[in-house]
XYZ file of C-alpha atoms in Angstrom:
286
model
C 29.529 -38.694 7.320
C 29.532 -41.666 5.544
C 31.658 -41.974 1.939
C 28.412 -42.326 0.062
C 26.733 -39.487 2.125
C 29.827 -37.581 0.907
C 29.710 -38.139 -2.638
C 25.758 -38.326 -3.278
C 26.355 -34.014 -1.694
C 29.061 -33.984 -4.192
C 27.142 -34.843 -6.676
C 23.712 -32.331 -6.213
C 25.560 -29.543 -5.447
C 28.141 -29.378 -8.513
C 25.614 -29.493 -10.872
C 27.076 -32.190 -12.958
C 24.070 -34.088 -12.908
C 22.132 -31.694 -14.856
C 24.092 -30.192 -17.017
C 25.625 -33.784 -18.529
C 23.442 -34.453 -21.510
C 21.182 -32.784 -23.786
C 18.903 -29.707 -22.986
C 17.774 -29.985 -19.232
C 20.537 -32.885 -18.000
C 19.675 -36.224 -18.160
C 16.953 -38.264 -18.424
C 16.379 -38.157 -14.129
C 13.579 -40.488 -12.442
C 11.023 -38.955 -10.141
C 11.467 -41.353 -7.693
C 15.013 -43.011 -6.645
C 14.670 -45.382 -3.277
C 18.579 -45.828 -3.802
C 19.119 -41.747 -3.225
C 18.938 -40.349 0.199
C 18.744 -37.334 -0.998
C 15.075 -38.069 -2.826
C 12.663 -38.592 0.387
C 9.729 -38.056 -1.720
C 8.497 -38.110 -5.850
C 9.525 -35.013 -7.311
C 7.231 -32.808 -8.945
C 9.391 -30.247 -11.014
C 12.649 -30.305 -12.411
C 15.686 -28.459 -12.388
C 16.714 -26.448 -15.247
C 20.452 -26.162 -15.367
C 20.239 -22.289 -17.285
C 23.775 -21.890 -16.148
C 24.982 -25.341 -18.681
C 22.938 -24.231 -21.203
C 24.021 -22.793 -24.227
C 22.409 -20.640 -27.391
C 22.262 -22.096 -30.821
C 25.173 -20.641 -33.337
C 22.694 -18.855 -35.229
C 21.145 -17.169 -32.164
C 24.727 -16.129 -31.152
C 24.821 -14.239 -34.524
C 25.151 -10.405 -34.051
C 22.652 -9.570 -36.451
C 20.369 -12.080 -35.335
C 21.125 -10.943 -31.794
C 20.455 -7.567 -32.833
C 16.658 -8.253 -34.451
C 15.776 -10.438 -31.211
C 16.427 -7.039 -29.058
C 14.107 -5.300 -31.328
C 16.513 -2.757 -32.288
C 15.867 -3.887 -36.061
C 12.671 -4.762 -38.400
C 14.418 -7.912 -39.825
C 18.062 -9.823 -39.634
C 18.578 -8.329 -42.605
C 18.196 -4.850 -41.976
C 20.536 -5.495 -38.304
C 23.155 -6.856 -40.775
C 22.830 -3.778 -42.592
C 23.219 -1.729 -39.573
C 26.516 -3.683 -38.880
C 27.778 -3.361 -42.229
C 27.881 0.566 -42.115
C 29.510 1.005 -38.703
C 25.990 1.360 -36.419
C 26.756 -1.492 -34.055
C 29.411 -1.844 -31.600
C 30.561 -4.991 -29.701
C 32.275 -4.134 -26.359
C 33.186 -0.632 -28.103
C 34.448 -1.843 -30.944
C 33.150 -2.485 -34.694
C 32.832 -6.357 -35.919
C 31.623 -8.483 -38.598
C 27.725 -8.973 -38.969
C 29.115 -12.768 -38.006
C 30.351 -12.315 -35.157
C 29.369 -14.859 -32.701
C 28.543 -13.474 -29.505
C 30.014 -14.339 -26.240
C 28.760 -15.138 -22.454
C 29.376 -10.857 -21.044
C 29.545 -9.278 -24.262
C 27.771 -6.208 -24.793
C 26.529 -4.074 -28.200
C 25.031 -1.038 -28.678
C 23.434 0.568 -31.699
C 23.072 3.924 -32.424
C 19.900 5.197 -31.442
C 18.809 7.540 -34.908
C 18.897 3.801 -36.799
C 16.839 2.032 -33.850
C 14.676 4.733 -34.616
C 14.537 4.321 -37.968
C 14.404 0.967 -37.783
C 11.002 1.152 -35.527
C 9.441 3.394 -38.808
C 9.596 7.026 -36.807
C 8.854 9.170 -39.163
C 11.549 12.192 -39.705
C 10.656 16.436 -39.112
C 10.499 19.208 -41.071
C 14.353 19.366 -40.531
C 15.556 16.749 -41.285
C 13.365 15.992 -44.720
C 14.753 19.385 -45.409
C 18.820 18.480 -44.906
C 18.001 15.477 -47.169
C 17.369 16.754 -49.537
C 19.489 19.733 -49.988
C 22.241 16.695 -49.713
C 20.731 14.943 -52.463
C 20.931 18.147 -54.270
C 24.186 18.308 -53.604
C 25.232 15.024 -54.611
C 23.575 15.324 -57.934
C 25.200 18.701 -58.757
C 28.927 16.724 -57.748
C 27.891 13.721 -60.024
C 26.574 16.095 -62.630
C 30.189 17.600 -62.785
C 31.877 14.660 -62.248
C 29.912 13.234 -65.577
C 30.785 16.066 -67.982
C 34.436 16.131 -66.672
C 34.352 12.077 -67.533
C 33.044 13.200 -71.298
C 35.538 15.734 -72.054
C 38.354 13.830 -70.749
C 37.228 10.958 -73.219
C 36.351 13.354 -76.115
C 40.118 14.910 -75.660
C 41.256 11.135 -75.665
C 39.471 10.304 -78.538
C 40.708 13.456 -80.681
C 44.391 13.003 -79.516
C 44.202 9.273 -80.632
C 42.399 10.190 -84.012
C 45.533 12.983 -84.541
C 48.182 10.176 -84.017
C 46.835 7.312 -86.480
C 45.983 10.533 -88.573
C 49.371 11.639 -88.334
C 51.169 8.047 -88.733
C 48.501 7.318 -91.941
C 50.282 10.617 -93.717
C 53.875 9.320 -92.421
C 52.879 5.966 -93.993
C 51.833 6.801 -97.380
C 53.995 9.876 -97.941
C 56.485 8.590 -100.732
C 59.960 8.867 -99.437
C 61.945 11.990 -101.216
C 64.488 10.477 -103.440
C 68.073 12.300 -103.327
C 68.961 14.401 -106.603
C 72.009 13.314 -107.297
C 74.800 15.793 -109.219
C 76.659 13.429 -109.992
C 76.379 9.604 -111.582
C 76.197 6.591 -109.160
C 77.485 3.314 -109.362
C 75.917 0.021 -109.535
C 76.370 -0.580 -106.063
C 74.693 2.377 -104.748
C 71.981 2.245 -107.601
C 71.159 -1.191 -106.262
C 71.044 0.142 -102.819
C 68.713 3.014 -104.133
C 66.341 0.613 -106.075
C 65.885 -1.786 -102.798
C 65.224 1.073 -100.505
C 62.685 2.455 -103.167
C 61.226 -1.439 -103.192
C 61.178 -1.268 -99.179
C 59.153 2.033 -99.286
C 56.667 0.845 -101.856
C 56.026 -2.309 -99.683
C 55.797 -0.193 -96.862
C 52.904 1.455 -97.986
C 51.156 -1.360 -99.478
C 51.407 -2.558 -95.903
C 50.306 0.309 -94.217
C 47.281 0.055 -96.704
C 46.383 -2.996 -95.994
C 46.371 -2.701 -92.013
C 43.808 0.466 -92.150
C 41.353 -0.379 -90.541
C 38.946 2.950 -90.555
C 39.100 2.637 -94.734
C 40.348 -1.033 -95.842
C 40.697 -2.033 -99.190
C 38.543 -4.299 -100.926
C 39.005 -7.530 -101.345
C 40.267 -7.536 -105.063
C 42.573 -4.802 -104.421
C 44.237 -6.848 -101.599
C 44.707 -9.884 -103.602
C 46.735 -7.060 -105.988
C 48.443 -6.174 -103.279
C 49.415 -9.208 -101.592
C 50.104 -10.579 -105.497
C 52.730 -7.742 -105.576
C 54.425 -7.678 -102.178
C 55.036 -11.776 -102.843
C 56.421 -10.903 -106.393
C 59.814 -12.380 -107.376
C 62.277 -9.871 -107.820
C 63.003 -9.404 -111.229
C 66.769 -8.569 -113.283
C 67.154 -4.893 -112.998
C 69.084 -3.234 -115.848
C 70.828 0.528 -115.506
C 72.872 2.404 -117.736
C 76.603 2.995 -116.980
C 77.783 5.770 -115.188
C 80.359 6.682 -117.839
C 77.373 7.002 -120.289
C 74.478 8.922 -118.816
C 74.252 10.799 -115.512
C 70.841 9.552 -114.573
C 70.238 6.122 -113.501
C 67.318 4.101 -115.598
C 65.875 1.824 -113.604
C 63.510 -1.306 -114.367
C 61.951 -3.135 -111.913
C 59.141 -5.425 -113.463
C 56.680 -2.884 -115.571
C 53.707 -4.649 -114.876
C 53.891 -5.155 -111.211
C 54.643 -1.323 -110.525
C 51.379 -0.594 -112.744
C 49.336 -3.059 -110.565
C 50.902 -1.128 -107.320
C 50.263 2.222 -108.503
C 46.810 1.063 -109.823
C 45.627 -0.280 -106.112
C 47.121 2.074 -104.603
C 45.150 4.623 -106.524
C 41.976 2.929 -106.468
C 42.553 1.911 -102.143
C 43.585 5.958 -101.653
C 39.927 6.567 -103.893
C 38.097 4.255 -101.430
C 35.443 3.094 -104.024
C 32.960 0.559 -103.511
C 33.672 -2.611 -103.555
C 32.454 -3.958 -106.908
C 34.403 -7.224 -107.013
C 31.460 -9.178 -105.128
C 28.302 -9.271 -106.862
C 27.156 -12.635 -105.440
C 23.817 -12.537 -106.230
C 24.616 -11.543 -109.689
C 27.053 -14.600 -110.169
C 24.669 -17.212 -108.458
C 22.137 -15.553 -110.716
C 23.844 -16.035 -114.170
C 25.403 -19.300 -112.746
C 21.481 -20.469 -112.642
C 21.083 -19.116 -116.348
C 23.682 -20.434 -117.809
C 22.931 -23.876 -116.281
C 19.433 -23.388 -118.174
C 20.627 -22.476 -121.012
C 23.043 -25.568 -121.474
């Protein structure tokens, strides 16, 4: 057999002459005087379905799935894949799984059926909806359990500011004393009377369920930035009480807010319409 005998076989019976190019093989004539193999025209050509290969999309296993009919649409097969029905060589897989030459899926037959629209028995209409029943009862539960955990939250919450409010604004017990105290410790005693006072006026001023008006913060703030004043007491020798004076008018202007922000009365320090109102008169009347 001669060489090019040899290779023209070669050549037919591998296949490479179909399967090298696009969709059927190349571009082939009908008619080749050069080929020995090609005695007459041809009249139909080979398909090389062993070269060919599917689209990515078609390899899809949800798109695989709706071409076998065992689903209405794609989307319903990649719902079926999502919640476990289908099964690739035995084994669950993503609704993107691209399909291989010998792979096999199955899907379970109850959603093929439902995916074809058979309509369900007396039975099982019946086990649905005693399930449903079911399930609402368990979410029913589940929803009052949710409320009284919250309403228990709530009231232990309200109990602690409640309880840290009275710890705040209860004034500090001051010691009785039997007998008279230096200067030292009656300077100690005034600043931690000072540090309780501010204390409160703080505590005041951070509530937020009842805060104080704007006027009786500015008090406030005016008397927590105070400059500390000279404090005067009495020698021990001489009395056995100690007098102390801390700035008159900024303890009235404590105790007043504080008394007014513990009343919680309305706010009367903004009447804007009032002042834009006699603003306007008195502009007339100049």
């Amino acid at each position: 057999m001669s060489r090019k005998r040899f290779h023209g076989l070669k050549r037919v019976h591998d296949g490479s002459e179909l399967a090298a190019g696009r969709g059927s093989g190349l571009e082939q004539k009908r008619y080749d005087p050069n080929d020995p193999q090609m005695k007459e025209p041809r009249k139909k050509f080979k398909i090389p379905y062993m070269a060919q290969t599917f689209a990515p999309i078609e390899r899809r296993l949800d798109v695989a799935v709706f071409r076998a009919l065992f689903a209405s649409s794609a989307r319903q097969a990649r719902q079926f894949v999502t919640h476990g029905s289908v099964k690739v060589n035995g084994q669950k897989v993503r609704s993107g799984y691209l399909l291989n030459p010998g792979d096999m899926f199955q899907v379970e037959p109850e959603r093929v059926l439902f995916a074809t629209g058979q309509t369900k028995t007396a039975e099982q209409v019946k086990k649905g909806r005693e399930k449903r029943k079911v399930q609402r009862e368990v979410n029913a539960r589940r929803h009052e359990k949710r409320i009284e955990a919250r309403a228990q939250a709530l009231k232990n919450a309200a109990a602690k500011i409640a309880a840290q409010k009275k710890e705040a604004l209860a004034p500090t017990p001051r010691p009785i004393l039997s007998e008279p105290m230096g200067d030292v410790e009656a300077r100690k005693q005034r600043r931690s009377d000072l540090q309780a006072l501010v204390t409160q006026v703080k505590a005041l001023m951070e509530n937020t369920k009842s805060p104080p008006s704007a006027k009786k913060k500015q008090e406030l703030r005016k008397f927590t930035k105070d400059p500390p004043t000279k404090t005067e007491t009495a020698p021990a020798s001489q009395s056995s009480s100690v007098v102390t004076t801390v700035s008159n008018a900024a303890k009235q202007r404590a105790r007043k807010a504080l008394q007014e922000s513990r009343q919680n009365i309305i706010d009367e320090s903004k009447p804007i319409c009032t002042l834009l109102l006699g603003r306007r008169l008195d502009h007339k009347n100049i």
